[in-house]
Every structure is written in structure tokens, then in C-alpha cells.
XYZ file of C-alpha atoms in Angstrom:
634
model
C 0.000 0.000 0.000
C 1.502 3.299 -1.053
C 1.497 6.011 1.560
C 2.496 9.641 1.382
C 3.268 11.527 4.569
C 4.309 15.136 4.861
C 6.411 16.339 7.697
C 4.670 19.197 9.547
C 6.353 22.546 9.860
C 8.069 23.270 13.119
C 5.696 24.622 15.739
C 7.651 27.826 16.136
C 8.214 28.476 12.473
C 6.193 31.334 11.037
C 4.868 30.951 7.521
C 6.505 33.141 4.926
C 4.734 36.421 4.273
C 6.716 37.373 1.177
C 4.595 37.926 -1.904
C 5.273 39.134 -5.427
C 4.476 42.789 -6.044
C 0.984 43.510 -7.302
C 1.732 45.372 -10.531
C -1.829 45.093 -11.782
C -0.712 44.078 -15.277
C 1.035 40.760 -14.826
C -0.709 37.721 -16.198
C -2.141 35.420 -13.550
C -0.202 32.306 -12.647
C -1.234 28.970 -14.108
C -3.458 28.087 -11.184
C -4.701 31.620 -10.463
C -7.682 31.361 -12.784
C -9.112 28.917 -10.245
C -8.487 31.358 -7.356
C -10.474 34.309 -6.042
C -10.329 38.007 -6.742
C -11.357 40.448 -4.021
C -14.918 40.752 -5.324
C -15.249 37.003 -5.815
C -13.883 36.430 -2.308
C -16.565 38.737 -0.939
C -19.232 36.638 -2.664
C -17.731 33.237 -1.854
C -16.632 33.791 1.761
C -18.919 36.474 3.198
C -22.369 34.989 2.646
C -22.520 33.690 6.219
C -21.750 37.114 7.670
C -23.974 38.946 5.196
C -26.930 36.674 5.797
C -26.566 37.094 9.561
C -28.115 40.577 9.305
C -31.393 38.702 8.758
C -31.296 37.229 12.267
C -28.685 39.258 14.203
C -30.828 42.377 14.878
C -33.854 40.150 15.436
C -31.958 38.233 18.121
C -31.248 41.507 19.939
C -34.857 42.651 19.700
C -36.269 39.351 20.957
C -34.053 39.468 24.075
C -34.723 43.135 24.841
C -38.459 42.676 24.252
C -38.602 40.853 27.580
C -38.230 44.291 29.200
C -41.044 45.785 27.148
C -40.889 48.895 25.000
C -38.332 50.438 27.373
C -35.959 47.559 26.719
C -36.262 47.959 22.949
C -34.804 51.435 23.346
C -31.427 49.801 23.978
C -31.355 48.121 20.545
C -29.115 50.748 18.975
C -26.605 50.944 21.886
C -26.252 47.159 21.908
C -25.816 47.150 18.122
C -23.171 49.864 18.358
C -21.285 47.713 20.869
C -21.472 44.785 18.442
C -20.305 47.039 15.601
C -17.354 48.121 17.756
C -16.499 44.466 18.337
C -16.857 43.900 14.596
C -14.317 46.650 13.938
C -11.944 45.057 16.435
C -12.345 41.650 14.810
C -11.831 42.991 11.286
C -8.682 44.853 12.351
C -7.422 41.747 14.138
C -8.115 39.329 11.300
C -6.519 41.749 8.860
C -3.327 41.354 10.890
C -3.866 37.583 11.082
C -4.015 37.442 7.279
C -0.706 39.295 6.980
C 1.007 37.167 9.628
C -0.419 33.828 8.463
C -0.893 33.919 4.670
C -1.178 30.134 4.510
C -4.646 30.387 6.072
C -5.997 28.642 9.131
C -7.096 31.726 11.106
C -7.343 31.061 14.830
C -5.855 27.570 14.367
C -2.675 28.960 12.817
C -2.395 31.720 15.442
C -2.906 29.338 18.342
C -0.518 26.772 16.908
C 2.327 29.274 16.883
C 1.647 31.241 20.062
C -0.590 29.217 22.396
C 0.563 25.647 21.968
C -0.612 22.538 20.195
C -3.551 21.655 22.446
C -5.058 25.154 22.314
C -4.712 25.203 18.539
C -6.672 21.963 18.364
C -9.452 23.493 20.474
C -9.557 26.408 18.032
C -9.657 24.039 15.060
C -12.414 21.948 16.647
C -14.507 25.046 17.363
C -14.119 26.234 13.781
C -15.079 22.840 12.374
C -18.224 22.735 14.519
C -19.117 26.282 13.533
C -18.642 25.631 9.826
C -20.701 22.435 9.867
C -23.514 24.051 11.849
C -23.411 27.102 9.596
C -24.290 24.928 6.598
C -27.238 23.345 8.400
C -28.502 26.625 9.909
C -28.173 28.581 6.660
C -29.969 25.978 4.572
C -32.798 25.490 7.071
C -33.228 29.255 7.510
C -33.462 29.759 3.765
C -35.986 26.957 3.412
C -37.960 28.402 6.351
C -38.279 31.667 4.416
C -39.468 29.696 1.392
C -42.052 27.669 3.320
C -43.293 30.849 4.981
C -44.148 32.193 1.549
C -45.475 28.840 0.323
C -46.914 26.946 3.339
C -47.868 23.934 1.224
C -44.140 23.063 0.988
C -43.692 22.849 4.764
C -44.085 19.069 4.873
C -41.317 18.649 2.284
C -38.788 20.960 3.960
C -36.246 18.204 4.713
C -36.110 17.153 1.058
C -35.862 20.783 -0.037
C -32.985 21.304 2.429
C -31.161 18.283 1.060
C -31.756 19.430 -2.520
C -30.242 22.852 -1.798
C -27.309 21.171 -0.036
C -26.659 18.989 -3.096
C -26.801 22.056 -5.360
C -24.332 24.080 -3.263
C -22.012 21.064 -2.971
C -22.054 20.480 -6.728
C -21.182 24.122 -7.408
C -18.260 23.990 -4.953
C -16.926 20.763 -6.449
C -16.458 22.713 -9.674
C -14.116 25.109 -7.887
C -14.183 28.037 -5.511
C -14.093 30.537 -8.396
C -17.137 28.987 -10.064
C -19.020 29.075 -6.760
C -18.073 32.731 -6.275
C -19.291 33.637 -9.767
C -22.554 31.794 -9.169
C -23.211 33.698 -5.930
C -22.140 37.191 -7.028
C -25.615 38.196 -8.223
C -27.562 36.977 -5.116
C -25.039 38.709 -2.857
C -25.253 41.971 -4.790
C -29.070 41.889 -4.819
C -29.261 41.249 -1.078
C -26.737 43.936 -0.085
C -28.277 46.421 -2.497
C -31.803 45.784 -1.245
C -30.801 46.130 2.431
C -28.839 49.343 1.852
C -31.680 50.758 -0.265
C -34.184 49.837 2.449
C -32.079 51.619 5.081
C -31.653 54.716 2.892
C -35.378 54.917 2.057
C -36.392 54.245 5.665
C -34.268 57.120 6.977
C -36.412 59.536 4.952
C -39.680 58.144 6.316
C -41.435 59.876 9.200
C -43.217 56.635 10.039
C -43.880 53.165 8.681
C -45.474 53.083 5.232
C -47.197 49.782 5.955
C -47.656 47.315 8.821
C -49.531 44.745 6.756
C -46.974 41.974 7.357
C -47.380 42.181 11.161
C -51.156 42.672 11.145
C -53.020 39.915 12.914
C -49.924 38.411 14.547
C -49.610 38.352 18.351
C -46.954 40.609 19.832
C -43.870 39.088 21.501
C -43.343 42.200 23.618
C -43.019 41.728 27.372
C -44.789 43.710 30.083
C -43.822 47.341 30.445
C -40.653 48.071 32.442
C -38.755 51.167 33.493
C -35.368 49.509 34.168
C -33.162 47.044 32.416
C -30.488 44.903 34.045
C -26.891 44.292 33.021
C -27.576 40.572 32.558
C -30.301 41.275 30.008
C -27.966 43.618 28.131
C -25.282 40.915 28.142
C -27.784 38.400 26.799
C -28.829 40.830 24.058
C -25.189 41.510 23.197
C -24.366 37.805 23.069
C -27.465 37.044 20.995
C -26.704 39.835 18.540
C -23.134 38.627 18.175
C -24.526 35.826 16.044
C -24.280 38.457 13.303
C -20.477 38.180 13.573
C -20.289 34.538 12.540
C -18.375 34.257 9.292
C -16.030 37.193 9.907
C -13.151 34.722 10.315
C -13.813 32.865 7.056
C -11.581 35.112 4.924
C -8.575 34.579 7.208
C -9.129 30.822 7.092
C -9.120 30.680 3.298
C -6.280 33.029 2.290
C -4.701 30.414 -0.061
C -7.903 30.490 -2.138
C -7.135 34.056 -3.325
C -5.102 35.100 -6.331
C -1.624 36.503 -5.793
C -0.928 38.626 -3.878
C -3.245 36.483 -1.772
C -2.744 38.220 1.579
C -3.383 41.674 0.153
C -6.560 40.585 -1.633
C -7.796 38.779 1.478
C -7.198 41.899 3.605
C -9.238 44.004 1.193
C -12.020 41.428 1.286
C -12.003 41.404 5.111
C -12.263 45.204 5.300
C -15.043 45.321 2.688
C -16.951 42.633 4.569
C -16.626 44.483 7.875
C -17.696 47.800 6.371
C -20.778 46.407 4.643
C -21.825 44.326 7.625
C -21.366 47.227 10.069
C -23.358 49.650 7.912
C -26.230 47.189 7.491
C -26.391 46.279 11.208
C -26.352 49.895 12.406
C -28.772 50.995 9.674
C -31.303 48.294 10.549
C -31.068 49.133 14.256
C -31.689 52.806 13.523
C -34.797 51.866 11.541
C -36.028 49.636 14.388
C -35.939 52.628 16.734
C -37.292 55.055 14.139
C -40.354 52.935 13.412
C -40.782 51.820 17.072
C -40.885 48.283 15.791
C -42.162 45.536 18.082
C -41.435 41.830 17.522
C -44.397 39.667 16.562
C -44.724 35.932 16.264
C -44.401 34.456 12.783
C -42.965 37.554 11.068
C -39.278 38.421 10.964
C -37.963 41.814 11.995
C -36.421 42.235 8.546
C -39.807 41.654 6.910
C -41.396 44.311 9.123
C -38.627 46.780 8.283
C -39.066 46.159 4.543
C -42.815 46.667 4.968
C -42.281 49.900 6.883
C -39.739 51.319 4.421
C -41.098 50.231 1.047
C -44.699 49.335 1.732
C -46.315 45.979 1.008
C -45.385 45.974 -2.673
C -42.919 44.419 -5.117
C -39.906 45.908 -3.307
C -41.023 44.133 -0.125
C -41.030 40.772 -1.908
C -37.643 41.482 -3.495
C -36.141 41.892 -0.012
C -37.785 38.696 1.203
C -36.742 36.696 -1.835
C -33.164 37.998 -1.709
C -33.005 37.134 1.993
C -34.317 33.644 1.345
C -31.777 32.992 -1.421
C -28.826 34.406 0.488
C -29.660 32.474 3.653
C -29.826 29.268 1.662
C -26.533 30.031 -0.070
C -24.722 31.276 3.044
C -23.542 27.696 3.472
C -20.980 28.519 0.773
C -18.847 30.269 3.401
C -18.260 26.930 5.073
C -17.461 25.247 1.762
C -14.847 27.947 1.127
C -13.214 27.923 4.581
C -13.523 24.468 6.123
C -11.769 22.417 3.391
C -8.743 24.752 3.630
C -8.668 24.381 7.421
C -8.970 20.604 7.113
C -6.089 20.564 4.634
C -3.909 22.379 7.178
C -4.879 19.893 9.881
C -4.100 17.042 7.498
C -0.715 18.579 6.717
C -0.005 18.615 10.457
C -1.096 14.948 10.773
C -4.283 15.705 12.766
C -6.626 14.548 9.984
C -6.235 11.910 7.264
C -3.864 13.130 4.549
C -6.537 12.675 1.904
C -8.033 16.016 3.057
C -4.871 17.795 1.898
C -5.283 16.633 -1.705
C -6.566 19.049 -4.344
C -8.507 18.336 -7.501
C -7.811 19.960 -10.870
C -9.750 23.120 -10.028
C -7.876 23.776 -6.773
C -10.704 22.109 -4.830
C -10.142 20.142 -1.622
C -12.728 17.675 -2.876
C -12.670 15.320 0.095
C -13.232 18.195 2.537
C -16.183 19.455 0.481
C -17.778 16.000 0.328
C -17.209 15.337 4.037
C -18.788 18.683 4.970
C -21.809 17.943 2.768
C -22.342 14.483 4.277
C -22.156 15.624 7.908
C -24.385 18.615 7.198
C -26.891 16.334 5.503
C -27.028 14.170 8.628
C -27.693 17.283 10.738
C -30.467 18.400 8.385
C -32.188 15.027 8.649
C -31.654 14.895 12.428
C -33.163 18.364 12.938
C -36.069 17.708 10.588
C -35.183 20.894 8.716
C -36.001 23.006 11.787
C -33.781 26.061 12.279
C -34.659 26.482 15.966
C -33.221 23.044 16.733
C -29.814 24.099 15.401
C -29.502 27.786 16.295
C -28.664 27.209 20.013
C -25.592 25.248 18.888
C -24.436 27.743 16.312
C -22.503 30.668 17.778
C -20.538 28.985 20.584
C -17.823 27.503 18.414
C -17.039 30.719 16.573
C -16.790 32.754 19.804
C -14.338 30.233 21.225
C -12.283 30.574 18.061
C -12.489 34.378 18.194
C -11.240 34.442 21.788
C -8.346 32.062 21.171
C -7.300 34.032 18.096
C -7.365 37.352 19.957
C -5.322 36.003 22.871
C -2.824 34.482 20.438
C -2.430 37.789 18.599
C -1.671 39.548 21.903
C 1.255 37.164 22.367
C 2.158 37.645 18.725
C 2.667 41.394 19.138
C 4.877 41.024 22.197
C 6.852 38.302 20.422
C 7.363 40.234 17.178
C 7.838 43.535 19.071
C 6.757 46.108 16.429
C 6.804 49.776 17.400
C 3.067 50.020 18.058
C 2.809 46.608 19.745
C 1.182 47.970 22.917
C -1.725 49.593 21.065
C -2.270 46.499 18.956
C -2.063 44.224 21.984
C -4.602 46.366 23.868
C -6.945 46.198 20.870
C -6.688 42.413 20.654
C -6.919 42.021 24.422
C -10.127 44.056 24.505
C -11.509 41.940 21.678
C -10.603 38.751 23.556
C -12.431 40.042 26.622
C -15.578 40.856 24.655
C -15.691 37.591 22.691
C -14.830 35.596 25.813
C -17.754 37.171 27.676
C -20.016 36.490 24.718
C -18.903 32.841 24.594
C -19.612 32.346 28.311
C -22.996 34.094 28.179
C -24.169 32.209 25.074
C -23.062 28.871 26.500
C -24.714 29.525 29.854
C -28.004 30.787 28.436
C -28.275 28.082 25.758
C -26.783 25.148 27.689
C -30.065 23.315 28.297
C -31.268 24.089 24.748
C -28.544 21.981 23.150
C -25.334 23.906 23.820
C -24.180 20.996 25.990
C -23.653 19.056 22.756
C -21.021 21.571 21.662
C -19.381 21.510 25.088
C -19.147 17.726 24.745
C -18.151 17.693 21.068
C -15.168 20.051 21.446
C -13.038 17.724 23.649
C -14.117 14.696 21.622
C -12.858 16.324 18.428
C -9.581 17.257 20.113
C -9.151 13.652 21.269
C -9.844 12.502 17.733
C -7.141 14.824 16.376
C -4.685 13.454 18.912
C -5.510 9.865 18.018
C -4.950 10.512 14.307
C -1.615 12.170 15.067
C -0.507 9.216 17.225
C -1.482 6.823 14.453
C 0.614 8.747 11.924
C 3.494 8.870 14.422
C 3.377 5.071 14.775
C 3.257 4.639 10.998
C 6.158 7.041 10.597
C 8.158 5.140 13.213
C 7.567 1.835 11.447
C 8.477 3.374 8.085
C 11.521 5.110 9.640
C 10.491 8.447 8.180
C 13.120 11.139 8.594
C 15.968 8.614 8.736
C 18.392 7.467 6.064
C 17.402 3.854 5.271
C 19.711 0.941 4.621
C 20.907 0.552 1.015
C 18.430 -1.409 -1.140
C 19.380 -4.942 -2.114
C 17.989 -7.545 -4.468
C 16.022 -10.493 -3.079
C 14.624 -13.565 -4.754
C 11.210 -12.820 -6.224
C 8.343 -15.315 -6.295
C 5.267 -14.325 -8.302
C 1.863 -15.991 -7.824
C -0.703 -15.629 -10.641
C -4.347 -16.682 -9.922
C -5.926 -18.159 -13.076
C -9.368 -19.574 -13.845
C -8.906 -20.617 -17.477
C -6.788 -20.243 -20.586
C -7.035 -17.050 -22.609
C -4.938 -14.304 -24.076
C -5.241 -12.551 -20.723
C -3.619 -15.601 -19.044
C -0.722 -15.498 -21.507
C -0.180 -11.779 -20.986
C -0.264 -12.235 -17.197
C 2.298 -15.058 -17.215
C 4.522 -13.061 -19.568
C 4.465 -10.098 -17.199
C 5.012 -12.348 -14.170
C 8.062 -14.042 -15.715
C 9.572 -10.621 -16.405
C 9.005 -9.623 -12.763
C 10.022 -12.687 -10.774
C 12.663 -15.382 -10.509
C 9.960 -17.996 -10.048
C 6.338 -17.925 -11.206
C 3.513 -20.125 -9.945
C 0.034 -20.212 -11.409
C -2.749 -20.982 -8.918
C -6.297 -22.132 -9.613
C -9.078 -22.801 -7.095
C -11.087 -25.993 -7.546
C -14.242 -27.301 -5.874
C -15.515 -30.810 -5.199
C -18.809 -30.465 -7.108
C -19.038 -32.673 -10.246
C -19.367 -29.767 -12.676
C -16.403 -28.021 -11.050
C -14.274 -31.183 -11.232
C -14.931 -31.386 -14.976
C -13.822 -27.780 -15.421
C -10.684 -28.420 -13.361
C -9.791 -31.516 -15.383
C -10.290 -29.588 -18.631
C -8.018 -26.759 -17.380
C -5.347 -29.276 -16.303
C -5.491 -31.039 -19.701
C -5.311 -27.780 -21.654
C -2.450 -26.543 -19.436
C -0.415 -29.675 -20.179
C -1.035 -29.240 -23.910
C -0.138 -25.534 -23.764
C 3.085 -26.087 -21.757
C 3.697 -22.430 -20.745
C 6.733 -23.366 -18.636
C 4.925 -22.380 -15.397
C 3.733 -24.834 -12.762
C -0.058 -24.922 -12.188
C -1.031 -25.473 -8.560
C -4.563 -26.601 -7.737
C -6.055 -25.564 -4.390
C -9.280 -27.231 -3.275
C -11.843 -25.024 -1.562
C -14.762 -26.672 0.199
C -16.692 -23.423 0.736
C -16.412 -22.125 -2.834
C -14.548 -19.082 -1.522
C -11.832 -17.568 -3.677
C -9.870 -15.034 -1.641
C -9.126 -17.053 1.514
C -7.573 -20.088 -0.278
C -5.262 -17.809 -2.277
C -4.216 -15.835 0.817
C -3.604 -19.099 2.730
C -1.384 -20.348 -0.089
C 0.543 -17.044 -0.102
C 1.053 -17.239 3.680
C 2.446 -20.766 3.302
C 4.843 -19.591 0.579
C 6.043 -16.750 2.799
C 6.647 -19.216 5.643
C 8.562 -21.732 3.523
C 10.493 -19.084 1.565
C 11.370 -16.442 4.185
C 14.125 -14.973 2.003
C 11.838 -14.381 -1.009
C 9.619 -11.433 -1.865
C 6.174 -12.846 -2.694
C 4.142 -10.901 -5.257
C 0.558 -11.693 -6.260
C -0.096 -10.593 -9.834
C -3.833 -10.330 -10.508
C -4.782 -10.066 -14.204
C -7.915 -8.024 -14.920
C -9.623 -6.535 -17.953
C -10.599 -2.903 -18.382
C -13.795 -2.764 -20.494
C -14.129 -0.318 -23.342
C -17.281 1.275 -21.848
C -18.141 2.255 -18.319
C -21.433 0.340 -18.252
C -19.595 -2.875 -19.102
C -17.979 -2.884 -15.653
C -21.270 -4.248 -14.349
C -20.563 -7.395 -16.397
C -17.302 -8.166 -14.578
C -17.210 -10.843 -11.861
C -14.914 -8.844 -9.524
C -12.716 -11.898 -8.890
C -9.634 -9.693 -8.880
C -11.047 -7.388 -6.201
C -11.971 -10.354 -3.988
C -8.483 -11.862 -4.233
C -6.743 -8.488 -3.723
C -8.793 -7.754 -0.611
C -8.065 -11.132 0.965
C -4.325 -11.016 0.220
C -4.013 -7.440 1.494
C -5.896 -8.305 4.682
C -4.120 -11.558 5.555
C -0.579 -11.283 4.155
C 2.348 -8.919 3.582
C 2.677 -9.871 -0.082
C 2.990 -7.227 -2.782
C -0.197 -6.921 -4.850
C 0.122 -6.131 -8.543
C -3.196 -5.629 -10.354
C -2.286 -5.844 -14.005
C -5.054 -4.365 -16.145
C -5.560 -4.767 -19.873
C -7.886 -2.536 -21.884
C -10.388 -4.095 -24.290
C -10.937 -1.929 -27.380
C -13.791 -1.769 -29.890
C -11.599 -0.848 -32.880
C -11.191 -3.949 -35.058
C -8.032 -2.487 -36.620
C -6.348 -2.324 -33.211
C -5.413 -5.241 -30.956
C -8.435 -6.418 -28.979
C -6.316 -6.497 -25.841
C -3.833 -3.771 -24.987
C -1.739 -3.505 -21.875
C -2.409 -0.475 -19.675
């Protein structure tokens, strides 16, 4: 079995930050056409953050509504605090991008400055957040659809899975193709929200309240005071709007050169747009004295109040529905890159580090889709089942990243290190408080699953690393091996009859080994005995110069008798290298594979499982062209 292992970079070694100058006229590198520009990065990696404006302000309002109309007056101050935290996070992740251009975000920061175990906690939190983001985004988008078309409510799980398949298929074609596909929905959503804010600021009052008419109010009893705990809960709930801010820093390698510079521009553009939309929506909430009602989103009420119950209202709702459903693309852009870094460091199977032709970490994309699909089925397509689990992981990652950057500044010692460290320290305090508050308030609603899953993921990472360490020790990786030497080679060829394929197999075997033995499996049934006698007679007439060994199998099995024979050869010839050469045909058409008996796969599996013999599966292609040989060696 071939195995490729990459030695991880030293824990204290910082990734190179050198990049070619951005002249603006140089032709893109060979692989750059499959990488992101700044605008494409905004579409591919910011959908999670952009879509969060649909439920971030609503989360604040629903918490403050417990204190009545007086509590709703604190919506704008709480939003301004969240916007301040957003500015801190954008500034911090801009520095993370410059310091860690190989991507990884909080995982890369923690790995260098906070130690291996802390970096694994950061990676686990990001993985949980990315997986839950896919499930939450898809279910939220489908919820908007079923709200408009109630007759589809019973089919919401199938609709969720259909959207998941669509997003996965787009991402398997490459991150650039996914970005191009989502540019228009992103532009429509951002444009409609900014237009709604601009129009609403010129309104003296709501144009329409038709969307909320007839729905019971969710407003609590009147109050004249509001406690610090309620404000903390509102702040923590509204911080759900910050999920996805880290995605750009995690996926820096997906950008065109100069990757770090383009990623920084994308991060700043994301922060600016998100901050403007959050503050603008909060201003409108206070301007229209909006009250939460059951069954109607805050964003729908704001669109109704600004535009009226007309076509513009439905444009906002449709754009929100589409963007929420497609916000899962953020995870498909960030998580496979993170998983490739973990695989490079031996914490995940190395297959996650492989890239397809379009610069896609295909195995990471498929794994994310499968796990998210399980969550969608488990939740029954219900957003409320998943939301309590959503924000905890990202806040843990935020806090670890901020603390790591504080240590980074004191380690690198730039001139303005104190100011930068204070900024990151303040951000760590805010995100840490948010993480604690969200976990405490949502613990009984499902947050305990995240608290349990984090250490389990870390233990899983450690187990994978130990397994690779054991494999590396057995393979003596990192050492200079003994000089190679020639050993006697004994080749075993399983045969079931005489054909051109048999001749080609024996020819190849005799060129490979010092001794070749043909093996056939016989059974005691009368019809099988006749076939065995015919093969023996034909073999003697053919006289290929290779001994034919008959092995009797009472159970009609094929793989176990061959593997038992190979084990016996290895025992009686300890100085020989035993090779099992399995001849197989490669049909001219894909559908013809269904006609094959899979004997070769059965034998290969048994020999691989039970022996240390080398397996050589020699395939020959069957062609349809009569002018060419019917059998050609691959």
C-alpha cells in the first residue's frame, strides 16, 4: 500500500509572508484562474456574515423585548457595541491574514503562540461552527421559502437536502465557479438592504404594517429599568451576526496573488458592509418603534415599513431567502482549507490535503456535505433546533485568536505593539464574555452538545496524530534507510482458465520474478471437477513453462484459499519477496464494468488483509476498434 506523509512545519516556524508585487498588469499564474479576486472572495466567503443581518438584529430585539418597550430602546446601543467588536475583529483578522498567509485563522495563530492543544481546540470550534453554519443557513433559507409557500412545509427536509446537493455540486467545480454563481444573489441582497435603510431614513413613520397585522406581539410587560444581565444576553445574541467574519482569514490560499493583500481588502469590505447594514437596521427599528411579533421576521417588518407591502417588499424577502440558503458557501470555502492544514499537520487523514484539478479540496467538500446532511435530517429541517448550537464555536475561536495575537505582538515587538495588543486584548475580553454568556443561556437548549463535542474532536485529532506517528516510526520516516538490495522474487498468478489474458499475465510475471507459480481454485462439485480436469489437460497441452497449482476449496470461496497459499509460501520461503499478480480486464465502456465478476477485487482484498505480499493488479484494456489489438496492456 503506497502512503504519502508530509512532515509538519516546526511549531515555532512562522509561515513566509513574502509575496510578489501587485503590478496590476502581470498575467495570472497557471493556477490563479481557479483562485479568487477580491470581489469574488466577498461573494464566496462572506455569505454567512452577510446573511446574519437577517437574524442578528432580530436576536437583539427578541431578548430586549422581555423588558417591554423600554428595553427595545437599547437596541441601537447594543448594536453599536457589536459594531465596535466587529471593527476590532476585522482589524485583528486583517493582521492575522498578513502574519499567516497560509490560512488557518485562529488555528494557525494558536498553533504558533498558544501551543498545540489550544490550537486543536480552536480548530475543533471552527469545524463545529462551519458544519452548523451549513445546516442553519440551509434550514433558515428553506424556512423563508415555506413561509411564503406553506404547502411546501411538509417537504422541507427534502428541499434542504436538494439545496445542499446544489451548493455542494457548485463547490466541487471550484471556488471561483461558486463565487461567480453567488455574485448576483449577494449583490441583490446587499443592495436591497442598503436601499431599504436609505429609504427608511427619509420616512417619518412606517409606510405599511400589513406583514405584522393579525400576529400576536412578543413584547413583554412594560418596564422602566433594564439589568446588566439582560444587556449581556442581548449583546451575546446579537453577536450571532459576527459569525463568518473569520472565514476570509481561514481561506487566504484560495485568493489570487498577492493572496494576503486581496484577502485583507475582502475582510475590510466585509466588515464595512456588515457594520453599515447592522447599524442601519437598528436605527430603523428605533425610528419605526418596531415591536417583535410571532411568525414575522424583523427584517420583513422593516421592509414593509420602508417600502410598503409591494414588489420591493417581496424582493427583499426573496433575496433574503436565497442568500440564507446560499450562506452555506462560506463553510465550503473555509472548512476544506482548514482541514487541509490539519491534514498537513497529521491531525486529519492526509486525503483532506489533496486538491482536484480546479484547486478544490474535494474530500473536505464532500465530508462537509455528508455531515451537514445528517444534521439536516436529524433536525427535521427546523432552524430552531440548530440555532442554540451555532454561535458557541465561533466565539471560542475568536477568543483564542485574539489572545494568540496579543502574544504575537509582544513576540514580534513592532513599534506600536502595545496599542495592537490592547486592541486584541479588549476583543478577547468581549468575545470571551459572549462565549460564556451564550453557553450559559443556551446550555439546556442543546449547547451541551457543543461543550461535549469540542473535547471529543480534540481527542480525535490526537488519536490521528498518534497513528501517523506510529506509521512514521515503522516506516523510519526522517531517517536514512539501509541501502536497497535484491532479493529472490516469487510471483503468484491466480488463473481460472486459458485465454490471451492468461498469456499476458504469465509473460508479465516471468519478467518480474525469478519464479512464477500459477494458482487455480477448484471445488468438489461434479461440474467443477470437470472444469478443473479440462483446465489441467489444456495446461499440459499448452506447456507455458509455469507450474499450475490446484487448491481445493470446500466453501467455494476464492480469496481465503489464495491468501492461505501465499502465507504458506512466505513461511517456507522467508528470504523471497512474494508478489501476487492479478490479471484483470478494463472494459471499453463504463457500463460494461457491471458485467465483470470482480474476482480480482476479492483476491486483492483477501491477500491485502491476511498477508504482507505485494499486490500487482495488471489491467488490460479491451478496445472496440477492429483495426487495433483487442487487448492492450495499460
